[in-house]
XYZ file of C-alpha atoms in Angstrom:
328
model
C 26.030 6.539 -60.457
C 24.657 9.891 -59.209
C 21.172 8.366 -58.877
C 22.391 5.771 -56.361
C 24.760 8.087 -54.487
C 22.108 10.382 -52.974
C 19.930 7.564 -51.527
C 23.054 6.049 -49.972
C 24.090 9.388 -48.486
C 20.562 9.914 -47.144
C 20.610 6.478 -45.548
C 24.008 7.084 -43.926
C 22.816 10.470 -42.660
C 19.640 8.992 -41.182
C 21.545 6.228 -39.399
C 24.059 8.738 -38.028
C 21.271 10.945 -36.684
C 19.568 7.948 -35.067
C 22.791 6.846 -33.375
C 23.527 10.367 -32.178
C 20.026 10.999 -30.774
C 19.312 10.268 -27.105
C 17.487 7.065 -26.184
C 13.728 7.334 -26.299
C 12.133 7.959 -22.911
C 10.360 5.088 -21.216
C 7.288 5.688 -19.087
C 6.350 3.718 -15.986
C 2.607 3.662 -15.273
C 2.085 3.710 -11.504
C -1.368 3.167 -10.026
C -2.869 3.529 -6.565
C -6.441 3.453 -5.266
C -6.246 6.544 -3.040
C -6.693 10.252 -3.698
C -4.681 13.153 -2.309
C -3.848 13.913 0.397
C -2.423 10.486 1.195
C 1.058 9.136 2.041
C 0.968 6.729 -0.908
C 0.651 9.643 -3.328
C 3.446 11.512 -1.571
C 5.569 8.379 -1.971
C 4.600 8.158 -5.638
C 5.537 11.790 -6.262
C 8.872 11.340 -4.476
C 9.616 8.240 -6.560
C 8.710 10.041 -9.779
C 10.895 13.063 -8.995
C 13.968 11.017 -8.080
C 13.767 8.629 -11.037
C 13.221 11.377 -13.574
C 16.042 13.520 -12.192
C 18.491 10.618 -11.947
C 17.821 9.515 -15.526
C 17.517 12.974 -17.123
C 13.937 11.997 -17.979
C 14.980 8.894 -19.897
C 12.549 7.179 -17.541
C 9.392 9.077 -16.680
C 6.679 8.076 -14.236
C 2.976 8.618 -14.834
C 0.864 8.447 -11.665
C -2.758 7.283 -11.735
C -4.470 8.002 -8.370
C -8.009 7.383 -7.177
C -8.374 3.883 -8.569
C -8.177 5.090 -12.187
C -6.520 1.792 -13.124
C -8.897 -0.260 -10.967
C -8.672 -1.693 -7.472
C -5.500 -3.336 -6.172
C -6.259 -6.823 -7.474
C -7.234 -5.426 -10.880
C -3.928 -3.551 -11.042
C -1.999 -6.689 -10.118
C -3.732 -8.500 -12.985
C -2.873 -5.625 -15.340
C 0.755 -5.718 -14.214
C 0.851 -9.428 -14.956
C -0.355 -8.888 -18.541
C 1.828 -5.819 -19.050
C -0.706 -2.972 -19.262
C 0.377 -1.403 -15.938
C 3.884 -1.240 -14.524
C 3.758 -0.334 -10.835
C 1.509 -0.232 -7.802
C 1.539 1.378 -4.377
C -1.027 -0.189 -2.087
C -1.791 -2.069 1.079
C -0.228 -5.497 1.438
C -3.560 -6.999 2.529
C -4.980 -6.556 -0.941
C -2.216 -8.650 -2.496
C -2.296 -11.321 0.206
C -4.388 -13.548 -2.112
C -1.238 -13.714 -4.280
C 1.374 -13.672 -1.486
C -0.437 -15.229 1.515
C 2.309 -14.570 4.065
C 1.513 -10.846 3.861
C -1.537 -11.705 5.952
C 0.632 -11.537 9.043
C 0.240 -7.757 8.853
C -3.510 -8.217 9.437
C -2.647 -8.988 13.032
C -3.941 -6.040 15.021
C -1.470 -4.555 17.498
C 1.462 -6.343 15.849
C 3.880 -3.401 16.166
C 4.434 -1.694 19.487
C 5.440 1.651 18.008
C 6.686 3.460 14.911
C 10.336 2.719 15.653
C 9.592 -0.992 15.459
C 7.661 -0.447 12.232
C 10.532 1.528 10.694
C 12.950 -1.247 11.618
C 10.719 -3.838 9.933
C 10.365 -1.873 6.691
C 14.073 -1.018 6.281
C 15.455 -2.633 3.118
C 18.262 -4.287 5.089
C 15.874 -5.866 7.617
C 15.152 -9.592 7.863
C 11.444 -8.796 7.468
C 11.950 -6.999 4.147
C 14.230 -9.768 2.884
C 11.624 -12.374 3.809
C 8.882 -10.691 1.795
C 11.158 -9.837 -1.118
C 11.791 -13.584 -1.468
C 8.147 -14.488 -0.794
C 6.910 -12.269 -3.607
C 9.447 -13.709 -6.048
C 8.631 -17.283 -5.066
C 4.884 -16.649 -5.428
C 5.414 -16.239 -9.182
C 2.859 -13.447 -9.352
C 5.013 -11.356 -11.708
C 5.734 -8.610 -9.182
C 9.024 -7.453 -7.720
C 8.962 -5.825 -4.285
C 10.816 -2.507 -4.318
C 9.940 -1.133 -0.900
C 7.824 -1.649 2.195
C 6.284 1.580 3.394
C 3.700 2.977 5.759
C 0.468 4.818 5.281
C -0.492 5.951 8.729
C -2.340 4.497 11.682
C -5.552 2.545 11.102
C -8.669 3.361 13.094
C -12.276 2.175 13.061
C -15.118 4.226 11.550
C -18.880 3.605 11.563
C -22.231 5.095 10.681
C -24.032 3.012 13.316
C -22.953 5.030 16.328
C -19.841 5.572 18.446
C -17.609 2.645 19.399
C -15.899 2.609 22.782
C -15.303 -1.116 23.330
C -15.290 -4.338 21.251
C -18.866 -5.295 22.178
C -20.143 -2.144 20.411
C -19.382 -3.935 17.141
C -21.591 -6.939 17.857
C -23.883 -7.546 14.883
C -22.473 -4.601 12.902
C -21.835 -5.290 9.209
C -18.187 -4.406 8.688
C -16.082 -4.064 5.574
C -12.748 -5.881 5.607
C -10.043 -6.515 3.016
C -9.741 -9.818 1.178
C -7.589 -11.243 3.982
C -9.193 -14.114 5.925
C -7.248 -13.120 8.994
C -8.440 -9.534 8.741
C -11.998 -10.861 8.944
C -11.157 -13.049 11.944
C -9.686 -10.079 13.805
C -13.049 -8.300 13.767
C -15.241 -11.347 14.078
C -13.798 -11.807 17.580
C -15.630 -8.589 18.484
C -18.878 -9.909 17.009
C -18.771 -7.928 13.742
C -20.369 -9.438 10.634
C -17.580 -9.071 8.095
C -17.774 -8.748 4.338
C -14.984 -8.135 1.815
C -15.241 -5.035 -0.361
C -12.672 -3.219 -2.516
C -11.603 0.153 -1.150
C -13.248 1.916 -4.092
C -16.665 0.496 -3.104
C -16.687 1.428 0.598
C -18.418 4.783 0.148
C -21.311 3.256 -1.806
C -21.439 0.279 0.549
C -21.956 2.622 3.506
C -24.572 4.637 1.624
C -26.607 1.577 0.705
C -26.280 -0.254 4.009
C -24.143 -3.094 2.672
C -21.748 -2.233 5.492
C -21.958 0.031 8.512
C -18.340 0.005 9.602
C -14.818 -0.216 8.216
C -11.247 0.447 9.290
C -8.731 2.600 7.501
C -5.909 5.030 7.884
C -6.812 8.526 9.025
C -5.646 9.984 5.713
C -7.657 7.427 3.725
C -10.779 8.298 5.734
C -10.280 12.004 5.028
C -9.076 11.958 1.427
C -11.870 9.636 0.263
C -14.462 11.739 2.126
C -15.695 8.685 3.993
C -16.604 10.910 6.942
C -19.633 11.931 4.874
C -21.132 8.444 5.213
C -19.440 7.238 8.417
C -19.285 10.158 10.878
C -18.131 8.163 13.927
C -14.380 7.627 14.245
C -12.934 5.449 17.024
C -9.227 5.745 17.902
C -8.540 2.024 18.041
C -5.043 2.567 16.584
C -5.017 -1.161 15.887
C -2.547 -1.171 13.008
C 0.286 0.783 11.498
C -0.544 0.447 7.840
C 1.879 -1.870 6.018
C 2.092 -0.985 2.343
C 4.240 -1.901 -0.630
C 5.778 -0.340 -3.712
C 6.071 -3.022 -6.401
C 6.895 -3.198 -10.077
C 6.306 -5.651 -12.891
C 9.087 -8.218 -12.735
C 9.327 -8.412 -16.527
C 9.415 -4.630 -16.878
C 12.094 -4.290 -14.220
C 14.259 -6.970 -15.809
C 14.287 -5.087 -19.126
C 16.089 -2.126 -17.580
C 19.873 -1.915 -17.437
C 21.571 -2.681 -14.136
C 22.254 1.032 -13.732
C 18.595 1.943 -14.163
C 17.483 -0.912 -11.923
C 19.678 0.511 -9.171
C 18.153 3.975 -9.686
C 14.611 2.572 -9.494
C 15.356 0.567 -6.367
C 17.054 3.476 -4.602
C 14.213 5.848 -5.508
C 11.647 3.348 -4.222
C 13.555 2.971 -0.939
C 13.566 6.730 -0.417
C 9.908 6.957 -1.463
C 8.997 4.268 1.046
C 10.720 6.117 3.871
C 9.010 9.340 2.804
C 5.592 7.670 2.710
C 6.035 6.333 6.235
C 6.924 9.760 7.617
C 4.060 11.460 5.764
C 1.707 8.939 7.353
C 2.865 10.007 10.815
C 2.544 13.666 9.859
C -0.951 13.290 8.401
C -2.220 11.304 11.392
C -1.438 14.207 13.705
C -2.656 16.882 11.313
C -5.856 15.431 9.884
C -7.534 14.169 13.026
C -7.585 17.763 14.247
C -9.911 18.606 11.337
C -12.535 15.986 12.108
C -14.616 18.032 14.555
C -15.119 20.756 11.948
C -16.285 18.063 9.512
C -18.974 16.870 11.893
C -17.101 13.728 12.929
C -17.492 12.318 16.428
C -14.064 11.051 17.583
C -14.021 8.630 20.498
C -11.248 7.234 22.653
C -11.620 3.488 23.157
C -10.804 0.886 25.754
C -7.742 -0.104 23.759
C -6.630 -2.765 26.195
C -9.954 -4.564 25.698
C -9.283 -4.697 21.944
C -5.702 -5.856 22.539
C -6.726 -8.605 24.957
C -9.244 -9.917 22.457
C -6.919 -10.291 19.460
C -3.369 -10.848 20.711
C -4.051 -14.551 21.470
C -4.741 -14.937 17.745
C -1.142 -13.953 16.923
C 0.417 -17.244 18.005
C -2.504 -19.279 16.670
C -2.200 -17.760 13.200
C 1.603 -17.998 13.109
C 1.515 -21.658 14.102
C -1.143 -22.527 11.533
C 0.808 -20.838 8.734
C 4.310 -21.870 9.735
C 5.232 -18.258 10.447
C 6.224 -18.529 14.088
C 9.840 -17.602 13.301
C 8.702 -14.553 11.299
C 6.428 -13.444 14.145
C 9.313 -13.748 16.590
C 11.567 -11.791 14.222
C 9.033 -8.943 14.140
C 8.634 -8.997 17.908
C 12.395 -8.829 18.427
C 12.898 -5.686 16.326
């Protein structure tokens, strides 16, 4: 009798300890292609801090910057198979999965930051549209937030750009978006698609001689070293997304889902404001880095691409969405 009593007591004790112990922490792996300083990393850090505080570290967030988990499309594939959980990146790089995101390739789509902020608010018709579009695409991602990333300008190693015709015959890197390519082909550029992580090498080897990016992306990835001419085209306010694996999200309790969504909303707002802050701060450093900054004939760029807005929207059945954005 004594021989069986102690094993039973040990078993009861072990079960009691297990039930009394706190739940094991879960870790979300969050990847992005950029390096600090960049608004996406500020957004990631804000998300991490809020989630971990709100859950008493039951949920932790591990951030992988600098393309450690691959480029955007690689990370989307990893999210789909369950090896990565979250991504912060540009919407253009997931437009192959959710084609309607291509509308944000339209240069000079937003008139100002107030209009951009209105579009990215979680209660906006624009956010709701893309939340549904991502779900319906069946890509395995859930949209948590739309965010910024700063203003996009043009950079080259072929010489300064003042007007669209200066790009004629220049080999230019674009994202995987067809529309993005068309935007620059109107100026005579010879476009080629390259992942962000390959731009530096592409400029070194002559695969491309021009690209467009946010000011912070240009600085943080040291692209000024291989493209020392920076033109203030200010053609886009960078539309970005914070997304999570749909399967991973669905495994959390409703309480934790609400925490994750709220943290992502705040992170998105923070990322947008950091983009504005960095734009003003970083461009002041360019002269000391040997960068030639040029003002451009912006109206010439606008006149060249705005007629494509209606054409694209009509072709893709997005006229109502375009009008919604314009009415913000």
